[in-house]
Short mmCIF file of C-alpha atoms in Angstrom, two decimals:
data_model
loop_
_atom_site.label_atom_id
_atom_site.label_comp_id
_atom_site.label_asym_id
_atom_site.label_seq_id
_atom_site.Cartn_x
_atom_site.Cartn_y
_atom_site.Cartn_z
CA MET A 385 60.17 26.57 -0.33
CA LEU A 386 61.38 30.16 -0.15
CA GLU A 387 59.51 30.56 3.14
CA SER A 388 61.34 27.54 4.61
CA ILE A 389 64.71 28.95 3.53
CA LEU A 390 63.86 32.31 5.08
CA GLN A 391 62.69 30.64 8.31
CA THR A 392 65.91 28.62 8.44
CA LEU A 393 67.99 31.77 8.00
CA MET A 394 66.03 33.56 10.72
CA GLY A 395 66.44 30.58 13.05
CA ALA A 396 70.19 30.67 12.44
CA ILE A 397 70.30 34.41 13.13
CA GLY A 398 68.32 33.88 16.34
CA SER A 399 70.84 31.24 17.41
CA LEU A 400 73.67 33.64 16.61
CA GLY A 401 72.06 36.27 18.84
CA PHE A 402 71.77 33.88 21.75
CA ALA A 403 75.32 32.65 21.17
CA ILE A 404 76.50 36.25 21.56
CA VAL A 405 74.44 36.62 24.74
CA PHE A 406 75.92 33.36 26.07
CA ASN A 407 79.41 34.75 25.39
CA VAL A 408 80.37 32.26 22.67
CA ARG A 409 83.52 33.50 20.94
CA GLY A 410 85.58 32.99 17.80
CA GLN A 411 84.85 30.25 15.31
CA ARG A 412 82.37 28.68 17.73
CA LEU A 413 80.07 31.62 17.00
CA PHE A 414 79.80 30.60 13.35
CA PHE A 415 79.13 26.97 14.27
CA ALA A 416 76.43 28.03 16.75
CA PHE A 417 74.84 30.03 13.90
CA LEU A 418 75.08 26.97 11.67
CA GLY A 419 73.55 24.76 14.37
CA GLY A 420 70.45 26.94 14.58
CA GLY A 421 70.09 26.74 10.82
CA ILE A 422 70.52 22.98 10.82
CA GLY A 423 67.97 22.49 13.60
CA TRP A 424 65.26 24.60 12.02
CA GLY A 425 66.12 23.48 8.48
CA VAL A 426 65.69 19.82 9.43
CA CYS A 427 62.41 20.71 11.16
CA CYS A 428 61.15 22.39 7.98
CA LEU A 429 62.20 19.43 5.82
CA ALA A 430 60.55 16.99 8.22
CA GLY A 431 57.43 19.18 8.11
CA ILE A 432 57.31 18.73 4.34
CA CYS A 433 57.59 14.94 4.70
CA TRP A 434 55.21 14.64 7.68
CA PRO A 435 52.96 17.73 7.61
CA ASN A 436 50.48 16.37 10.17
CA ASN A 437 52.97 15.21 12.80
CA GLU A 438 54.60 18.21 14.43
CA ALA A 439 56.05 16.19 17.32
CA LEU A 440 57.87 13.86 14.92
CA CYS A 441 59.32 16.87 13.11
CA TYR A 442 60.62 18.31 16.37
CA PHE A 443 62.00 14.90 17.39
CA ILE A 444 63.92 14.49 14.13
CA ALA A 445 65.19 18.07 14.18
CA THR A 446 66.36 17.85 17.78
CA THR A 447 68.05 14.50 17.14
CA ALA A 448 69.92 15.99 14.17
CA LEU A 449 70.87 19.06 16.21
CA ALA A 450 72.12 16.97 19.14
CA LEU A 451 74.22 14.80 16.81
CA TYR A 452 75.64 17.98 15.25
CA SER A 453 76.36 19.38 18.72
CA GLU A 454 78.18 16.23 19.82
CA CYS A 455 80.29 16.17 16.65
CA MET A 456 81.15 19.86 16.88
CA ALA A 457 82.00 19.51 20.57
CA ARG A 458 84.68 17.01 19.66
CA ILE A 459 85.98 19.03 16.71
CA LEU A 460 86.00 22.40 18.52
CA ARG A 461 86.92 20.89 21.91
CA CYS A 462 84.11 22.54 23.80
CA PRO A 463 81.09 21.25 25.74
CA SER A 464 78.29 19.99 23.50
CA THR A 465 75.82 22.18 25.38
CA VAL A 466 77.42 25.27 23.81
CA MET A 467 76.15 24.18 20.38
CA LEU A 468 73.03 22.41 21.63
CA VAL A 469 71.52 25.24 23.68
CA THR A 470 72.15 27.94 21.08
CA GLY A 471 70.88 25.70 18.27
CA TRP A 472 67.82 24.71 20.29
CA ILE A 473 66.53 28.29 20.55
CA PRO A 474 64.60 28.31 17.23
CA LEU A 475 62.98 24.99 18.09
CA ILE A 476 61.48 26.05 21.41
CA PRO A 477 57.69 25.95 20.87
CA GLY A 478 57.00 29.49 22.06
CA GLY A 479 53.92 29.84 19.87
CA ALA A 480 52.35 26.73 21.38
CA LEU A 481 53.10 27.98 24.89
CA TYR A 482 51.65 31.41 24.05
CA ASN A 483 48.45 29.80 22.74
CA SER A 484 48.18 27.76 25.95
CA ILE A 485 48.44 30.84 28.14
CA ALA A 486 46.06 32.80 25.89
CA ALA A 487 43.44 30.07 26.32
CA LEU A 488 43.98 30.16 30.10
CA VAL A 489 43.55 33.94 30.23
CA ALA A 490 40.39 33.65 28.11
CA LYS A 491 39.13 31.02 30.61
CA GLN A 492 38.74 28.40 27.88
CA MET A 493 39.80 25.49 30.04
CA ASP A 494 39.25 22.73 27.48
CA GLU A 495 41.36 24.62 24.93
CA PHE A 496 43.97 25.40 27.60
CA VAL A 497 44.33 21.72 28.54
CA HIS A 498 44.50 20.67 24.88
CA ARG A 499 47.15 23.25 23.96
CA THR A 500 49.17 22.66 27.12
CA LEU A 501 49.29 18.91 26.48
CA HIS A 502 50.36 19.63 22.90
CA THR A 503 53.18 21.88 24.15
CA ILE A 504 54.30 19.28 26.68
CA PHE A 505 54.23 16.60 23.98
CA LEU A 506 56.49 18.72 21.76
CA MET A 507 58.94 19.25 24.62
CA VAL A 508 58.97 15.52 25.42
CA ALA A 509 59.66 14.75 21.75
CA MET A 510 62.55 17.21 21.78
CA SER A 511 63.95 15.74 24.99
CA ALA A 512 63.71 12.24 23.54
CA GLY A 513 65.59 13.40 20.44
CA ILE A 514 68.44 14.76 22.56
CA LEU A 515 68.48 11.60 24.66
CA LEU A 516 68.59 9.35 21.57
CA ALA A 517 71.42 11.30 19.94
CA MET A 518 73.54 11.45 23.06
CA THR A 519 72.99 7.76 23.76
CA ILE A 520 74.12 6.89 20.22
CA VAL A 521 77.24 9.03 20.58
CA HIS A 522 78.13 7.57 23.97
CA ILE A 523 77.65 3.99 22.76
CA LEU A 524 79.85 4.66 19.72
CA SER A 525 82.45 6.33 21.94
CA PHE A 526 82.42 3.36 24.33
CA CYS A 527 82.85 0.88 21.46
CA ARG A 528 85.69 2.94 20.03
CA LYS A 529 87.51 3.07 23.37
CA LYS A 530 86.96 -0.65 23.88
CA ASN A 531 88.47 -1.43 20.46
CA ARG A 532 91.47 0.80 21.14
CA SER A 533 92.26 -0.88 24.43
CA GLY A 534 92.30 -4.32 22.83
CA TYR A 535 89.65 -5.62 25.21
CA LYS A 536 88.47 -9.10 24.22
CA LYS A 537 85.99 -11.44 25.84
#
């Protein structure tokens, strides 16, 4: 448990660093830091619930992060990508990509293909999480606008 808390804190600090590099300013900097912590924290919690399904953990974490990004974009009046990209940094499967390239360099083609497909699967799961969250937000936004305008069939 302590390891998960430490990893979450380090993920948040990594997001803070990238937020500084991306020139995020003011209170948005804190919320970018928080987004990185939320993304990796949810991934760690999902890993406890589903220890043998890494792609599902990444999907859940990215969905939570994208929902957070959309909410914060409306609160802070900034593009959702400001929070999404900086919060996504800890979730990028760099270790999986490194292992893929290491297998390629070692000329272990079966291992390279296996690890590369695993990395691609993680990235597809993350993309699907973002797509799901943004679709939910846009549907809710559409319904809200429709109700405000008094549109009736």
